[in-house]
Coordinates of C-alpha atoms and ligand atoms in Angstrom, one line a residue:
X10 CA -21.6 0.4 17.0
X11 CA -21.0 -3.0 19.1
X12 CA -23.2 -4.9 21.7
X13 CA -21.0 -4.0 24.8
X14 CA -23.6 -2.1 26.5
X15 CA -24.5 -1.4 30.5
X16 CA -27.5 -2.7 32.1
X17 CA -29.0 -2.0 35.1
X18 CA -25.5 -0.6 36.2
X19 CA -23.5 -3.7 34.7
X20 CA -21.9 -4.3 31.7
X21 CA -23.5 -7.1 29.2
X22 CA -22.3 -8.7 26.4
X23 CA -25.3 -9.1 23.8
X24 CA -27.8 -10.6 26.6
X25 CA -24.8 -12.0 28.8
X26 CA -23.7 -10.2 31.7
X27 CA -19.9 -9.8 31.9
X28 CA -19.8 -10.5 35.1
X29 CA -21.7 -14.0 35.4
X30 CA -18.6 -15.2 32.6
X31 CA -16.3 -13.9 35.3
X32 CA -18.1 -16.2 37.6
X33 CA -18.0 -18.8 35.6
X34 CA -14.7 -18.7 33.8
X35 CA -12.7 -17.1 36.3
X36 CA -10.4 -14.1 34.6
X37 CA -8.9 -12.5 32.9
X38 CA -10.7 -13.7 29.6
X39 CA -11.5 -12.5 26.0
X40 CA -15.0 -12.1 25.0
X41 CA -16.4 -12.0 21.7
X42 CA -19.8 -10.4 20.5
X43 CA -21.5 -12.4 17.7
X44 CA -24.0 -9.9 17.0
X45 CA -20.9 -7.3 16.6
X46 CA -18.8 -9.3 14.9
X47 CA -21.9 -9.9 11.8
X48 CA -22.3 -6.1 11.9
X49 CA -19.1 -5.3 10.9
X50 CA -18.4 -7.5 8.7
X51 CA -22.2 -6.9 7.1
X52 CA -21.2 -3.2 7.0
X53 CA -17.8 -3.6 5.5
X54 CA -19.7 -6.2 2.5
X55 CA -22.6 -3.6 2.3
X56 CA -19.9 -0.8 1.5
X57 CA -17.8 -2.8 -1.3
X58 CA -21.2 -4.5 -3.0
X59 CA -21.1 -4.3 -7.0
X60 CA -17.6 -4.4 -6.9
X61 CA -16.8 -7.8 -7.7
X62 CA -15.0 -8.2 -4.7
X63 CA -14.1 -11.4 -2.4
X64 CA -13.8 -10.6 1.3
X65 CA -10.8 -12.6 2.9
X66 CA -10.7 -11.9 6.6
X67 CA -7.4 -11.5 7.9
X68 CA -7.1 -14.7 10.3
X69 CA -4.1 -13.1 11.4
X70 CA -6.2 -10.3 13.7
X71 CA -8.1 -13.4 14.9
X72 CA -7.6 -17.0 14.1
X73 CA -10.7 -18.6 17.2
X74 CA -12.4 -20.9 14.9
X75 CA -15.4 -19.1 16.2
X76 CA -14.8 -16.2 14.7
X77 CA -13.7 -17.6 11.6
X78 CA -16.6 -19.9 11.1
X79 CA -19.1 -17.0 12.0
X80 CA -17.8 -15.2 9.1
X81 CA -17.4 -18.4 6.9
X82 CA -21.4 -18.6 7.6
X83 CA -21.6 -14.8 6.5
X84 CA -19.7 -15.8 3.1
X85 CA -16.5 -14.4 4.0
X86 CA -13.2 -15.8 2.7
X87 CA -9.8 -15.9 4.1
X88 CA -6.3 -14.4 4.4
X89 CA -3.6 -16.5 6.0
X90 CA 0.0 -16.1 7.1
X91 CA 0.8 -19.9 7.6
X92 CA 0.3 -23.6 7.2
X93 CA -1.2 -23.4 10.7
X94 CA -3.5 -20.5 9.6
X95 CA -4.4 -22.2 6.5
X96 CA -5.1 -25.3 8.4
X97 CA -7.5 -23.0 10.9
X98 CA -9.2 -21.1 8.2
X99 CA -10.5 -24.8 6.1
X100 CA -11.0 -26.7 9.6
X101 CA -13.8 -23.8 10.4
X102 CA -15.4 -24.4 6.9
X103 CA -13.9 -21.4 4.6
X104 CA -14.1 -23.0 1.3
X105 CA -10.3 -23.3 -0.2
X106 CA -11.5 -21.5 -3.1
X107 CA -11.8 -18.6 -1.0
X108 CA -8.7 -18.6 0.7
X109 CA -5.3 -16.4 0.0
X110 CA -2.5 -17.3 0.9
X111 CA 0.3 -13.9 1.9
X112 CA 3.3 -13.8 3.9
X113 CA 7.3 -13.6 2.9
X114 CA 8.6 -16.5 4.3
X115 CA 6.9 -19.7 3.2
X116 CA 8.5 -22.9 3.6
X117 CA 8.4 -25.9 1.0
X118 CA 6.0 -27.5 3.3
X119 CA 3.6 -24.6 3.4
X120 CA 3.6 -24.2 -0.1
X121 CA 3.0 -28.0 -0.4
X122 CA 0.0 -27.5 1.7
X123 CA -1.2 -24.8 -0.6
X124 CA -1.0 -26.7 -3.4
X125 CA -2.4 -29.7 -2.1
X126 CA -5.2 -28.0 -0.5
X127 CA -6.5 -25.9 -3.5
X128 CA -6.6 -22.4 -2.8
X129 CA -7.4 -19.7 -4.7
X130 CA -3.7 -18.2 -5.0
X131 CA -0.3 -17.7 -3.6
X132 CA 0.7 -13.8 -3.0
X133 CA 4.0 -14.5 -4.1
X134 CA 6.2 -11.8 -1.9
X135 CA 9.9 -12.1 -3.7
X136 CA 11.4 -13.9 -6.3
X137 CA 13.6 -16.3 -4.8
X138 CA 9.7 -17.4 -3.5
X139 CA 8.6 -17.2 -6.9
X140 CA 11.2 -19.6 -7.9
X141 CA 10.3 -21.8 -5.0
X142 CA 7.0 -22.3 -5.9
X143 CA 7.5 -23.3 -9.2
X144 CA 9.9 -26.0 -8.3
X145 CA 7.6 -27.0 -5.5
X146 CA 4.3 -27.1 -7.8
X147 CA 6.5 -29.0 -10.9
X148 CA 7.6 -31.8 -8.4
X149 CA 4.0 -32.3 -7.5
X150 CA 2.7 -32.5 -11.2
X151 CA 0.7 -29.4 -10.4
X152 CA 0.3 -25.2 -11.3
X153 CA 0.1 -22.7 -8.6
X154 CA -2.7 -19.9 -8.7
X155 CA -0.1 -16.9 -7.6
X156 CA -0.7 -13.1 -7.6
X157 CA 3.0 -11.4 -7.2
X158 CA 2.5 -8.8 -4.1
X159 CA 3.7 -5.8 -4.9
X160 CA 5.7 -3.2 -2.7
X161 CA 4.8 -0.4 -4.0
X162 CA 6.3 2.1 -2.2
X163 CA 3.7 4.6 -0.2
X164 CA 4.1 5.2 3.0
X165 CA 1.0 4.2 4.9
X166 CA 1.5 7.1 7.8
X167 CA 0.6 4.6 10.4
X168 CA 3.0 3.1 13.2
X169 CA 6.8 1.8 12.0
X170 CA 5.9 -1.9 13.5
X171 CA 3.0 -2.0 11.3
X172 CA 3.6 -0.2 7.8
X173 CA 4.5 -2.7 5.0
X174 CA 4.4 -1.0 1.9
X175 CA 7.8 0.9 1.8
X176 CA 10.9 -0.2 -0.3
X177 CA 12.4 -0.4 3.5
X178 CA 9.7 -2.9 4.6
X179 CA 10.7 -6.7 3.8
X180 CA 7.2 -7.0 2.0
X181 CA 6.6 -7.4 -1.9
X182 CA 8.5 -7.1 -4.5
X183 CA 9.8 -3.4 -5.5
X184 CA 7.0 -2.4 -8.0
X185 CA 9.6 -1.3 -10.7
X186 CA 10.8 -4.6 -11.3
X187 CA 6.8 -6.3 -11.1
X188 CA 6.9 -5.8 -14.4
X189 CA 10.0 -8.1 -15.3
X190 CA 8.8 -11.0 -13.0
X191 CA 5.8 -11.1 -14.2
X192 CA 6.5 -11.9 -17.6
X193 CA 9.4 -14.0 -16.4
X194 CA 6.2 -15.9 -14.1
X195 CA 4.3 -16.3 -17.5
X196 CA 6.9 -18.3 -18.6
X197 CA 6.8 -21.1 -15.8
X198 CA 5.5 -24.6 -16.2
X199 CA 4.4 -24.5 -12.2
X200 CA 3.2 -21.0 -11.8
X201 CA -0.5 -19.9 -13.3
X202 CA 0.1 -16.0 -12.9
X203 CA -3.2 -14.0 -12.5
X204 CA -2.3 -10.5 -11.1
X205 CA -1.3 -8.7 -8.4
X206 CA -1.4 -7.9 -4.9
X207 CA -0.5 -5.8 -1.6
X208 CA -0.8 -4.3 1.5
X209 CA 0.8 -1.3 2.4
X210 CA -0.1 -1.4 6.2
X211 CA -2.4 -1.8 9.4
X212 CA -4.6 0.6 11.3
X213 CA -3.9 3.7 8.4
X214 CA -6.3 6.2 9.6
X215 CA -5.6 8.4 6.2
X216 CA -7.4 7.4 3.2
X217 CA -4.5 9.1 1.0
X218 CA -2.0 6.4 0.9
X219 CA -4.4 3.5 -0.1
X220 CA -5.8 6.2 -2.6
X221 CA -1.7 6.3 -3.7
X222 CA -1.3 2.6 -3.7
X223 CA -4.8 1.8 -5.3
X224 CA -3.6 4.2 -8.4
X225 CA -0.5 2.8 -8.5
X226 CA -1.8 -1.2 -8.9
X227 CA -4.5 0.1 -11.6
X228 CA -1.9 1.9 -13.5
X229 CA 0.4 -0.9 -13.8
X230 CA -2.1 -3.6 -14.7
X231 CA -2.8 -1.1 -17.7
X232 CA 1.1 -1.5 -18.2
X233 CA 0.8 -5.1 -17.8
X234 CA -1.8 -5.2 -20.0
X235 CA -0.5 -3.3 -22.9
X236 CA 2.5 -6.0 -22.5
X237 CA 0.3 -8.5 -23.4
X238 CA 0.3 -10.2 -20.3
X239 CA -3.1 -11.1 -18.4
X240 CA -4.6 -9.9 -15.3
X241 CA -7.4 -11.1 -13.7
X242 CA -6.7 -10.6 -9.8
X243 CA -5.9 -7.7 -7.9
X244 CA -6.1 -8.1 -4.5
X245 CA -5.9 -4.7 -2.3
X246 CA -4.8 -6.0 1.3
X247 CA -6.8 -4.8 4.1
X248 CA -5.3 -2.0 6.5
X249 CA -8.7 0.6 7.7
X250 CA -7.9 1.5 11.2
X251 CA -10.9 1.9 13.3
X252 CA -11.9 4.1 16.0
X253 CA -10.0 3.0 19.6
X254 CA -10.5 6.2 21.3
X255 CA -14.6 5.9 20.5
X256 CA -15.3 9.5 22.4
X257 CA -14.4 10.2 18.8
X258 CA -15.9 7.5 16.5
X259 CA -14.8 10.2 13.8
X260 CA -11.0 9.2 14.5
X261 CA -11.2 6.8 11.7
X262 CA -12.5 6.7 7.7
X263 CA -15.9 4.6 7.8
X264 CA -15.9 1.9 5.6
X265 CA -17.9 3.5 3.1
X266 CA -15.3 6.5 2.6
X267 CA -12.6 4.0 2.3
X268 CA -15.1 2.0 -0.6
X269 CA -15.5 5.0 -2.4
X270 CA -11.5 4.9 -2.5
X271 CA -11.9 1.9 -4.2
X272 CA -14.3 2.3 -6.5
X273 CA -12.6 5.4 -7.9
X274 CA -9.4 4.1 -8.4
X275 CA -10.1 0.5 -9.7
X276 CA -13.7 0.3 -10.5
X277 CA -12.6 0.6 -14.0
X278 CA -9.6 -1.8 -13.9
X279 CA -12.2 -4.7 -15.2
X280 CA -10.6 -7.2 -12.6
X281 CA -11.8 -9.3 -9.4
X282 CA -10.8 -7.5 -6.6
X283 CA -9.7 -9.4 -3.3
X284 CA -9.4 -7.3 0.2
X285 CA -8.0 -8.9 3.6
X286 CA -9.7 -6.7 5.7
X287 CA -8.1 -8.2 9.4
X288 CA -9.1 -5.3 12.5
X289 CA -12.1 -3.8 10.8
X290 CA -14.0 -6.8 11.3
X291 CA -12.6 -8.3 14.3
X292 CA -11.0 -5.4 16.6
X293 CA -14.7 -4.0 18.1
X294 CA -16.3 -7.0 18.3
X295 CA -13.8 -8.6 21.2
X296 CA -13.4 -7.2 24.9
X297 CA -10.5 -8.4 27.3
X298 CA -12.4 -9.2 31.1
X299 CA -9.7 -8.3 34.1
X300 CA -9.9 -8.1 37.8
X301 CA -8.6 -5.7 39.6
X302 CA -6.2 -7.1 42.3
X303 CA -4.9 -4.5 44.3
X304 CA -5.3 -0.6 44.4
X305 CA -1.9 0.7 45.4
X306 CA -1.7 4.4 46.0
X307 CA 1.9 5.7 46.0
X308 CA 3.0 9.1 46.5
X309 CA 2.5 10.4 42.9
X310 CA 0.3 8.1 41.1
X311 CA -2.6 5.6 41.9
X312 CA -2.0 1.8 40.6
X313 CA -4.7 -0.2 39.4
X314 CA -2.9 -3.8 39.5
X315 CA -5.0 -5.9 36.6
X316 CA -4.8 -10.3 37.2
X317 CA -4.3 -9.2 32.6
X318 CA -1.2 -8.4 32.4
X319 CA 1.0 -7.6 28.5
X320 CA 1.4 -11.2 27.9
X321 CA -2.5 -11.2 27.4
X322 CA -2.5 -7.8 25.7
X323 CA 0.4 -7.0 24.2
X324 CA -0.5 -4.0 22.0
X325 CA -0.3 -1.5 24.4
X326 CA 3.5 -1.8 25.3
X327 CA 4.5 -3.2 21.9
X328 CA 2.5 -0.1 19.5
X329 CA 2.0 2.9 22.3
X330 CA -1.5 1.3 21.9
X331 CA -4.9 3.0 23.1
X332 CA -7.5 0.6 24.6
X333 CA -10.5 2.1 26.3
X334 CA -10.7 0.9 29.5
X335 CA -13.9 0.8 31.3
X336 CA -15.4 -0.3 34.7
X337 CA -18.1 -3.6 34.5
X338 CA -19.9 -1.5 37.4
X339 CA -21.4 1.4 35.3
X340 CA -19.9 4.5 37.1
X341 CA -22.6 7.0 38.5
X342 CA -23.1 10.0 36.1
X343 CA -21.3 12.8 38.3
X344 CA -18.6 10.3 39.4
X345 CA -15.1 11.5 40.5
X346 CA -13.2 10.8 38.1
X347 CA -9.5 10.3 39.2
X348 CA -6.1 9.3 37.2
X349 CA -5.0 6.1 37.4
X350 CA -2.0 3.8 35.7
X351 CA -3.5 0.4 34.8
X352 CA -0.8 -2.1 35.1
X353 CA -0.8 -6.2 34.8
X354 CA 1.0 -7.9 37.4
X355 CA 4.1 -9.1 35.2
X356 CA 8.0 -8.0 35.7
X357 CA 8.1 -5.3 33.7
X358 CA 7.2 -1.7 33.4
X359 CA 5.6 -1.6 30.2
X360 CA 3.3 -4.2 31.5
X361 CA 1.3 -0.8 31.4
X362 CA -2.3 -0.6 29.5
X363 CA -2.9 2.8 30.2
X364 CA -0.7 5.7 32.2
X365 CA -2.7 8.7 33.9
X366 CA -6.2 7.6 32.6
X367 CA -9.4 9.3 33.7
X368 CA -11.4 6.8 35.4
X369 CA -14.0 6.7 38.1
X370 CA -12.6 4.9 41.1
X371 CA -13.0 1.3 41.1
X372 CA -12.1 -1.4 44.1
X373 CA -9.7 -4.3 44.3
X374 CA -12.0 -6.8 43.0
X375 CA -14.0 -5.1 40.7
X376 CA -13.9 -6.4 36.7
X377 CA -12.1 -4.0 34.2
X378 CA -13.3 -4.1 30.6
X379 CA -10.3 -3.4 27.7
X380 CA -12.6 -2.4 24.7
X381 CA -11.8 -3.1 20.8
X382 CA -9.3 -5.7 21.8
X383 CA -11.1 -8.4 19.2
X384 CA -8.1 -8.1 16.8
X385 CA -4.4 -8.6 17.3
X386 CA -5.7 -9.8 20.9
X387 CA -5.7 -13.3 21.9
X388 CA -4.0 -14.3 18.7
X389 CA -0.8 -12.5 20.1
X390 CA -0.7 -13.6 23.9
X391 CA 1.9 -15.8 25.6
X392 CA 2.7 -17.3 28.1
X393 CA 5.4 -15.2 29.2
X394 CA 6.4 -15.3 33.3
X395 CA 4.8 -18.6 33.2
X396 CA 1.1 -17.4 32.9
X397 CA -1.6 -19.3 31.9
X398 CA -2.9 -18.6 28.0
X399 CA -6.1 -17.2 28.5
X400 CA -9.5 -18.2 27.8
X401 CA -11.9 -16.9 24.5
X402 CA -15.7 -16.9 25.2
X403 CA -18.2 -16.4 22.6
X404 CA -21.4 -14.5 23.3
X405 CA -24.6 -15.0 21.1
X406 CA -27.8 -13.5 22.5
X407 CA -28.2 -14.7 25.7
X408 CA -26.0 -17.7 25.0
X409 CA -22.0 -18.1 25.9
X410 CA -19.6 -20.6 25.4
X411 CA -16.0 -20.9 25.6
X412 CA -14.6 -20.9 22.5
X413 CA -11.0 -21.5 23.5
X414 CA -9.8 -23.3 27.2
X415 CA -7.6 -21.9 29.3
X416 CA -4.5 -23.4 28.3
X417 CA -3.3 -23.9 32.2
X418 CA -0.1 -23.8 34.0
X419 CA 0.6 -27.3 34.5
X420 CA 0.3 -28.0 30.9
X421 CA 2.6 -25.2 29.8
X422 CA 5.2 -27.3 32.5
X423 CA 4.6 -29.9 31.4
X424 CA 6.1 -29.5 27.9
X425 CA 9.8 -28.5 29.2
X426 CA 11.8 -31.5 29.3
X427 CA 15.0 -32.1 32.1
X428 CA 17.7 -33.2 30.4
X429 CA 19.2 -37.3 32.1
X430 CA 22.9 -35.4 32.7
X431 CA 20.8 -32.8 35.1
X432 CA 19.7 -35.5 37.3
X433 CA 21.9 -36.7 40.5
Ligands
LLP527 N1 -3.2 -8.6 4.8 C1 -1.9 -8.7 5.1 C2 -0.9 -9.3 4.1 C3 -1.4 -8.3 6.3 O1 -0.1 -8.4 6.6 C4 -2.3 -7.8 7.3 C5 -1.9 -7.4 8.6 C6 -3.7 -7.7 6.9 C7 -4.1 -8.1 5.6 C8 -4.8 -7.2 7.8 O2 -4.6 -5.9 8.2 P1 -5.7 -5.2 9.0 O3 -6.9 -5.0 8.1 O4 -6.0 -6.0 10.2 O5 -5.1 -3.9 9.4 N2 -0.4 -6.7 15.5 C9 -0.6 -5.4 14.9 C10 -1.2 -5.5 13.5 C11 -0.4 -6.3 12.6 C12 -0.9 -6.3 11.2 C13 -0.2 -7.3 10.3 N3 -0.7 -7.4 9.0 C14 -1.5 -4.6 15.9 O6 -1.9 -5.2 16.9 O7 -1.8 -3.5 15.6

C-alpha cells in the first residue's frame, strides 16, 4: 500500500500533484511519500512487536536526512556503512545508542568516530578488523561495544551483486571459526564482545534461507553459551525483498511471514535482537519524476527517450532491475496499450529502464513515474556524462519541500582543477 494514487486523471503524491513539483522543480526528481514511508515502517514494527527487537534502518537504501529523521521521530534506529553515514544518521537525530555500525572495510578514522561518538556496537566483519579495533579503542583509553558478523554460509537465492552471506562473499567471518574469535575477543582490553551478527543478502524473496541463517545464529549462541562465553546481541541484518512488479503484491513474503520466521527460530534464544531492515521501509515510499523528451519510432521498436537517465537510476542496468513504470496522465481504461523501450538519454545502451514494456502511449513531454525507487535510488546516482545530481522532494499531506537541491552542473565543474603546466 503507498500514497501514489491518480486523481482526477493525474497522479498525486499524498495531496500533491506530481505534476505541480514538475513545475516547480523542473525534472527529473525523486519524490518521497511521508505518509508511505510511516506505513511501512509502522507495519514492519507492528510485525516484530514483543520481540525485544531494535529497528535500525538501513541508511544505506536511503541516507536524505528526511527520511532518516522521519523514522528517527517514529523510534527507529540506524544501520550505517561509513563515517559519512554515521555522521548522517546522528545529524537527523537518531540517538547513538541506537546506531550500528556494519561494513568490511573500516578505516582507523571511522572506527575513531565510532568510538568517540558512542554507538551501540561495531559488527566486526574479520579479524584483522577485530584486531584494529582493539588497538584503535586502547589508544583512546576506551572499550568498543562489537558484535562479530558472521558469514554463515546460506545462500540467500537472490541476485549475485547482492547476496552476502556465502563463504565466497567478502562479508563476515566464516561461522566455523566465530567460535575461536570470540573467545579470543573476550580476552581484549579494547573490545566489550556482546554477540553476533549478519546479513546474508538484499531483496531475498524466499523466506528459507533467513529461516537457515536464523537457525544457524541461535544454534551457535547455545554453543557459545555452553563455552561460557556471553551473548546478549544478535543482530539479524535486514534483506525482505518487496513487491516491484505490484500486479502481483504476492511476489514477495509480507512482513509478518518473515516475523513469524523470526520468532520461531530465535524467540527462544533469550537475547536483544537488532534487524537493519534497508528496502522494506524505504523502496515503496519513493518515486523517480521523468519527462519524456522525444518519442522515436524506429523500424522495430518504439523509444521513449526519458531527461532520467542510469546515472539517476542505476538499478535497472546494474541488477536486471524491474521498476514499474507509469504515465502521470492516468491512461483511459480501454487504452492501446503498445510496447515501448524506456531509455535515458546517456551514452550507453543499458541506459535502459525498461525493454518492450506494455504501456499506453504517452507524448514527448508527458511526466513518467518509476515506482518503488525509494531505496537504493538517489543514494546511488552520479553524476556520470556530466549530469546534474538530481533533486529529492518530500511530500507530507498537501505539503512539499525539497529535501535535497539539485546539485547543478556548474558546481560539479567547478571542482575539477587545470593543472599550471596545461596553461600556454
Ligand atoms: N544490513 C547490511 C549489513 C547490508 O549490507 C544491507 C544492504 C542491509 C542491512 C539492508 O538490506 P535491505 O533490507 O535493504 O535488503 N543496491 C542494491 C542493494 C544493496 C544492498 C546492500 N546491503 C539494490 O539496489 O538492489
Amino acid at each position: 500500500m503507498d500514497h501514489f494514487t491518480y486523481k482526477n486523471g493525474h497522479l498525486f503524491a499524498e495531496d500533491v500533484a506530481l505534476s505541480e513539483i514538475a513545475e516547480n522543480v523542473g525534472t527529473p526528481f525523486y519524490a518521497y511519500s511521508t505518509a508511505t514511508l510511516t506505513r511501512h515502517y509502522n507495519v514492519f514494527a507492528d510485525a516484530l512487536n514483543e520481540l525485544n527487537a531494535l529497528i535500525c534502518f538501513a541508511v544505506k537504501a536511503n541516507s536524505n536526512q528526511a527520511v532518516i529523521k522521519t523514522l528517527a521521530n517514529l523510534g527507529a534506529g540506524a544501520d550505517v556503512v561509513s563515517g559519512g553515514e554515521l555522521m548522517r544518521a546522528l545529524k537527523a537525530g537518531i540517538p547513538a545508542h541506537k546506531i550500528v555500525f556494519s561494513g568490511v572495510g573500516k578505516t582507523d578514522d571511522e572506527i575513531q568516530l565510532a568510538l568517540s561518538s558512542g554507538i551501540k556496537q561495531i559488527n566486526v566483519e574479520s579479524e584483522p578488523e577485530l584486531d584494529r579495533i582493539n588497538l584503535v579503542a586502547t589508544d583512546m583509553g576506551t572499550v568498543a561495544n562489537v558484535t562479530l558478523r558472521v558469514n554463515p554460509d546460506v545462500d540467500a537465492k537472490t541476485h549475485e551483486k547482492i547476496s552476502t552471506g556465502k563463504l565466497e562473499n567478502k562479508f563476515g567471518i566464516e561461522w566455523t571459526r566465530v567460535g575461536d574469535v570470540y573467545q579470543r575477543a573476550t580476552d581484549m582490553a579494547g573490545v566489550n564482545i556482546r554477540g553476533l551478527s549478519m546479513h546474508i543478502g538484499s531483496q531475498l524473496l524466499d523466506l528459507q534461507p533467513f529461516h537457515d541463517a536464523y537457525t544457524r545464529a541461535a544454534d551457535m549462541v547455545a554453543e557459545l553459551r555452553n563455552a561460557g562465553l556471553s551473548v546478549e546481541v544478535l543482530d539479524i541484518g535486514g534483506g525482505l525483498g518487496i513487491p516491484y512488479f505490484e500486479d502481483n503484491e504476492t511476489e514477495a513474503p509480507t512482513p509478518e511471514a518473515y516475523a513469524q520466521v523470526v520468532r520461531e527460530t530465535l524467540s527462544d534464544v533469550g537475547v536483544e535482537l537488532v534487524l537493519e531492515p534497508g528496502r522494506m521501509i524505504a523502496g515503496n515510499s519513493g518515486i523517480l519524476v521523468s519527462r519524456v523528451i522525444y518519442v522515436k519510432e524506429g523500424s522495430t521498436r518504439t523509444f521513449l527517450i526519458a531527461d532520467a537517465g542510469m546515472n539517476d537510476l542505476i538499478r535497472p542496468t546494474l541488477y536486471s532491475a524491474f521498476h514499474k513504470i507509469i504515465p502521470e496522465k492516468e491512461p483511459a481504461q480501454d487504452a492501446e496499450l503498445i510496447d515501448v523501450d524506456v531509455v535515458g538519454p546517456i551514452c550507453e545502451t543499458g541506459d535502459t529502464f525498461a525493454k518492450g514494456r506494455k504501456m499506453a502511449k504517452v507524448e514527448a513531454g508527458d511526466l513518467l513515474v518509476m515506482r518503488t525507487a525509494g531505496a537504493y535510488g538517489a543514494v546511488q546516482s552520479n553524476t556520470y556524462n556530466t549530469r546534474a545530481l538530481i533533486p529529492e522532494v518530500m511530500v507530507n499531506g498537501d505539503k512539499y519541500v525539497i529535501v535535497r537541491e539539485r546539485v547543478c552542473i556548474d558546481d560539479i565543474i567547478a571542482l575539477d582543477r587545470v593543472p599550471d603546466w596545461l596553461d600556454g
